[in-house]
Amino acid sequence: MNFTKKFVRITFVEFEEIHQKIEPLIGKKCTNMRKAISNRNRLAVTLFYLASGDSFNNLSIVFKIAPCTIGKIITDVCEAIYNILKEDYLKTPSTVEEWYKIADGFWEKWNFMNYMGALDGKHMNIIKPDRSGSEYYNYKGHCSIVLMALADANHCFTYVNIGAKGSGSDGGIFN
């Protein structure tokens, strides 16, 4: 089993396809002070994190990159992946016919009438931002941001919102 399949859960070909698409958005230039981290390493760090959920400190040991830099890399690369792939993989229905097609899927597959999607929120723990008071403090007693997602009958996302403050309820965030 090669590195990409074992550690980042995709094939080398898939890794290269993603790399080719996002490379212009994640590239950094070398300076007199430091050598830039390669685009492939930036993508590998991000995919390894997404596949494993490992801590920045552990990733720091594996990739020999400072934890604070890893956090910045993951943010930048995730944003690039989203911006490049959203049209192909996260198309929110925009017409009545597209919404009816989703409802038909729920009826045919699950016998749920008039369902437009399955909606849920997931709290992702974060370190409390400075001067944020209780804005990010959730009902479980942690600071978090919320990932809110809507999926069709085949478990494919049709809408995603990430970053709402953890103090909000799922219903409040959806509104």
mmCIF file of C-alpha atoms in Angstrom:
data_model
loop_
_atom_site.group_PDB
_atom_site.id
_atom_site.type_symbol
_atom_site.label_atom_id
_atom_site.label_comp_id
_atom_site.label_asym_id
_atom_site.label_seq_id
_atom_site.Cartn_x
_atom_site.Cartn_y
_atom_site.Cartn_z
ATOM 1 C CA MET A 1 0.000 0.000 0.000
ATOM 2 C CA ASN A 2 1.482 3.359 -0.962
ATOM 3 C CA PHE A 3 1.739 6.440 1.254
ATOM 4 C CA THR A 4 -1.270 8.261 -0.135
ATOM 5 C CA LYS A 5 -3.712 5.367 0.172
ATOM 6 C CA LYS A 6 -2.497 4.356 3.640
ATOM 7 C CA PHE A 7 -2.186 7.776 5.253
ATOM 8 C CA VAL A 8 -4.442 10.185 3.370
ATOM 9 C CA ARG A 9 -7.091 7.711 2.164
ATOM 10 C CA ILE A 10 -6.826 8.501 -1.552
ATOM 11 C CA THR A 11 -4.797 7.056 -4.416
ATOM 12 C CA PHE A 12 -1.681 8.732 -5.763
ATOM 13 C CA VAL A 13 -3.568 9.603 -8.960
ATOM 14 C CA GLU A 14 -6.341 11.298 -6.947
ATOM 15 C CA PHE A 15 -3.709 13.128 -4.881
ATOM 16 C CA GLU A 16 -2.069 14.418 -8.069
ATOM 17 C CA GLU A 17 -5.430 15.496 -9.542
ATOM 18 C CA ILE A 18 -6.257 17.531 -6.441
ATOM 19 C CA HIS A 19 -2.713 18.921 -6.302
ATOM 20 C CA GLN A 20 -2.848 20.038 -9.923
ATOM 21 C CA LYS A 21 -6.163 21.832 -9.389
ATOM 22 C CA ILE A 22 -5.253 23.676 -6.184
ATOM 23 C CA GLU A 23 -1.541 24.328 -6.764
ATOM 24 C CA PRO A 24 -2.016 27.915 -8.009
ATOM 25 C CA LEU A 25 -4.007 28.761 -4.861
ATOM 26 C CA ILE A 26 -1.692 27.275 -2.226
ATOM 27 C CA GLY A 27 1.760 28.087 -3.597
ATOM 28 C CA LYS A 28 4.142 30.078 -1.421
ATOM 29 C CA LYS A 29 7.432 31.666 -2.436
ATOM 30 C CA CYS A 30 10.814 31.151 -0.830
ATOM 31 C CA THR A 31 12.252 34.169 0.958
ATOM 32 C CA ASN A 32 15.693 35.107 2.246
ATOM 33 C CA MET A 33 14.509 34.045 5.707
ATOM 34 C CA ARG A 34 13.099 30.604 4.906
ATOM 35 C CA LYS A 35 12.440 28.034 2.240
ATOM 36 C CA ALA A 36 8.755 27.641 1.374
ATOM 37 C CA ILE A 37 6.981 24.380 2.223
ATOM 38 C CA SER A 38 6.231 22.605 -1.058
ATOM 39 C CA ASN A 39 2.681 22.504 -2.374
ATOM 40 C CA ARG A 40 2.690 18.699 -2.261
ATOM 41 C CA ASN A 41 3.707 18.752 1.409
ATOM 42 C CA ARG A 42 1.031 21.344 2.158
ATOM 43 C CA LEU A 43 -1.605 19.106 0.558
ATOM 44 C CA ALA A 44 -0.214 15.982 2.277
ATOM 45 C CA VAL A 45 -0.326 17.659 5.714
ATOM 46 C CA THR A 46 -3.937 18.702 5.161
ATOM 47 C CA LEU A 47 -5.159 15.367 3.846
ATOM 48 C CA PHE A 48 -3.299 13.498 6.603
ATOM 49 C CA TYR A 49 -5.017 15.726 9.175
ATOM 50 C CA LEU A 50 -8.450 15.258 7.592
ATOM 51 C CA ALA A 51 -7.981 11.474 7.353
ATOM 52 C CA SER A 52 -6.550 10.960 10.844
ATOM 53 C CA GLY A 53 -7.826 13.822 12.982
ATOM 54 C CA ASP A 54 -4.377 13.809 14.570
ATOM 55 C CA SER A 55 -3.245 16.773 16.678
ATOM 56 C CA PHE A 56 -1.138 19.573 15.233
ATOM 57 C CA ASN A 57 1.634 18.566 17.650
ATOM 58 C CA ASN A 58 1.716 15.002 16.288
ATOM 59 C CA LEU A 59 1.586 16.280 12.712
ATOM 60 C CA SER A 60 4.460 18.580 13.606
ATOM 61 C CA ILE A 61 6.579 15.555 14.503
ATOM 62 C CA VAL A 62 5.597 13.603 11.377
ATOM 63 C CA PHE A 63 6.097 16.460 8.892
ATOM 64 C CA LYS A 64 8.735 18.503 10.778
ATOM 65 C CA ILE A 65 6.651 21.673 10.555
ATOM 66 C CA ALA A 66 5.727 23.931 13.492
ATOM 67 C CA PRO A 67 2.189 23.354 14.863
ATOM 68 C CA CYS A 68 1.164 26.986 14.251
ATOM 69 C CA THR A 69 2.287 26.681 10.623
ATOM 70 C CA ILE A 70 0.342 23.427 10.270
ATOM 71 C CA GLY A 71 -2.817 25.223 11.399
ATOM 72 C CA LYS A 72 -2.318 27.910 8.753
ATOM 73 C CA ILE A 73 -1.542 25.332 6.055
ATOM 74 C CA ILE A 74 -4.676 23.311 6.830
ATOM 75 C CA THR A 75 -6.863 26.426 6.730
ATOM 76 C CA ASP A 76 -5.384 27.622 3.424
ATOM 77 C CA VAL A 77 -5.497 24.230 1.715
ATOM 78 C CA CYS A 78 -9.044 23.415 2.880
ATOM 79 C CA GLU A 79 -10.215 26.770 1.551
ATOM 80 C CA ALA A 80 -8.507 26.098 -1.788
ATOM 81 C CA ILE A 81 -9.969 22.581 -2.033
ATOM 82 C CA TYR A 82 -13.438 23.934 -1.292
ATOM 83 C CA ASN A 83 -13.172 26.787 -3.802
ATOM 84 C CA ILE A 84 -11.901 24.535 -6.585
ATOM 85 C CA LEU A 85 -14.113 21.481 -6.038
ATOM 86 C CA LYS A 86 -17.390 22.974 -4.782
ATOM 87 C CA GLU A 87 -18.960 23.312 -8.237
ATOM 88 C CA ASP A 88 -18.311 19.645 -9.038
ATOM 89 C CA TYR A 89 -19.007 18.066 -5.655
ATOM 90 C CA LEU A 90 -21.179 20.447 -3.641
ATOM 91 C CA LYS A 91 -23.829 21.784 -5.966
ATOM 92 C CA THR A 92 -26.681 23.303 -3.996
ATOM 93 C CA PRO A 93 -29.980 22.921 -5.858
ATOM 94 C CA SER A 94 -31.048 26.202 -7.425
ATOM 95 C CA THR A 95 -34.285 25.301 -9.198
ATOM 96 C CA VAL A 96 -37.600 23.869 -8.077
ATOM 97 C CA GLU A 97 -36.987 20.847 -10.324
ATOM 98 C CA GLU A 98 -33.671 20.074 -8.603
ATOM 99 C CA TRP A 99 -35.363 20.196 -5.184
ATOM 100 C CA TYR A 100 -38.161 17.922 -6.446
ATOM 101 C CA LYS A 101 -35.528 15.472 -7.678
ATOM 102 C CA ILE A 102 -34.065 15.320 -4.146
ATOM 103 C CA ALA A 103 -37.549 14.811 -2.682
ATOM 104 C CA ASP A 104 -38.194 12.026 -5.209
ATOM 105 C CA GLY A 105 -34.942 10.378 -4.113
ATOM 106 C CA PHE A 106 -36.042 10.352 -0.471
ATOM 107 C CA TRP A 107 -39.412 8.907 -1.445
ATOM 108 C CA GLU A 108 -37.963 6.186 -3.696
ATOM 109 C CA LYS A 109 -35.119 5.146 -1.404
ATOM 110 C CA TRP A 110 -36.479 5.747 2.097
ATOM 111 C CA ASN A 111 -40.256 6.210 1.704
ATOM 112 C CA PHE A 112 -39.980 9.700 3.211
ATOM 113 C CA MET A 113 -42.475 11.976 1.507
ATOM 114 C CA ASN A 114 -41.562 15.598 0.675
ATOM 115 C CA TYR A 115 -38.074 15.481 2.237
ATOM 116 C CA MET A 116 -35.711 18.063 0.804
ATOM 117 C CA GLY A 117 -32.674 16.773 2.679
ATOM 118 C CA ALA A 118 -31.277 15.423 5.908
ATOM 119 C CA LEU A 119 -29.887 18.291 7.993
ATOM 120 C CA ASP A 120 -27.591 18.132 11.000
ATOM 121 C CA GLY A 121 -24.960 20.134 12.790
ATOM 122 C CA LYS A 122 -21.659 18.959 14.260
ATOM 123 C CA HIS A 123 -19.733 20.919 16.880
ATOM 124 C CA MET A 124 -15.986 20.944 16.275
ATOM 125 C CA ASN A 125 -13.964 21.881 19.346
ATOM 126 C CA ILE A 126 -11.600 24.828 19.016
ATOM 127 C CA ILE A 127 -9.315 26.837 21.254
ATOM 128 C CA LYS A 128 -11.279 29.815 22.568
ATOM 129 C CA PRO A 129 -10.481 32.913 20.484
ATOM 130 C CA ASP A 130 -9.180 35.915 22.423
ATOM 131 C CA ARG A 131 -11.829 38.365 23.642
ATOM 132 C CA SER A 132 -14.703 36.190 22.409
ATOM 133 C CA GLY A 133 -16.530 35.926 25.715
ATOM 134 C CA SER A 134 -19.039 33.096 25.589
ATOM 135 C CA GLU A 135 -19.761 33.345 21.836
ATOM 136 C CA TYR A 136 -18.100 30.013 21.057
ATOM 137 C CA TYR A 137 -19.125 28.248 24.292
ATOM 138 C CA ASN A 138 -21.533 25.386 23.463
ATOM 139 C CA TYR A 139 -24.055 23.369 25.463
ATOM 140 C CA LYS A 140 -21.481 20.614 26.046
ATOM 141 C CA GLY A 141 -19.191 23.006 27.899
ATOM 142 C CA HIS A 142 -16.568 23.404 25.156
ATOM 143 C CA CYS A 143 -15.659 26.145 22.717
ATOM 144 C CA SER A 144 -16.596 25.145 19.194
ATOM 145 C CA ILE A 145 -17.568 26.117 15.691
ATOM 146 C CA VAL A 146 -20.445 24.356 13.954
ATOM 147 C CA LEU A 147 -20.464 22.433 10.696
ATOM 148 C CA MET A 148 -24.034 22.432 9.362
ATOM 149 C CA ALA A 149 -24.697 20.097 6.436
ATOM 150 C CA LEU A 150 -27.648 19.086 4.276
ATOM 151 C CA ALA A 151 -27.507 15.756 2.413
ATOM 152 C CA ASP A 152 -29.661 14.100 -0.227
ATOM 153 C CA ALA A 153 -31.102 10.571 -0.114
ATOM 154 C CA ASN A 154 -27.775 9.116 -1.293
ATOM 155 C CA HIS A 155 -25.810 10.782 1.534
ATOM 156 C CA CYS A 156 -24.276 13.361 -0.830
ATOM 157 C CA PHE A 157 -23.909 16.861 0.571
ATOM 158 C CA THR A 158 -26.039 19.506 -1.111
ATOM 159 C CA TYR A 159 -25.194 22.339 1.285
ATOM 160 C CA VAL A 160 -22.481 22.935 3.883
ATOM 161 C CA ASN A 161 -21.896 25.847 6.243
ATOM 162 C CA ILE A 162 -18.833 25.802 8.479
ATOM 163 C CA GLY A 163 -17.805 28.323 11.083
ATOM 164 C CA ALA A 164 -20.918 29.406 12.976
ATOM 165 C CA LYS A 165 -20.195 30.120 16.631
ATOM 166 C CA GLY A 166 -20.759 27.175 18.957
ATOM 167 C CA SER A 167 -23.196 29.039 21.191
ATOM 168 C CA GLY A 168 -25.862 28.867 18.475
ATOM 169 C CA SER A 169 -28.378 26.036 18.220
ATOM 170 C CA ASP A 170 -28.665 23.954 15.049
ATOM 171 C CA GLY A 171 -32.034 25.548 14.281
ATOM 172 C CA GLY A 172 -30.737 29.056 14.892
ATOM 173 C CA ILE A 173 -27.706 28.470 12.692
ATOM 174 C CA PHE A 174 -29.843 27.015 9.901
ATOM 175 C CA ASN A 175 -32.066 30.117 9.894
#
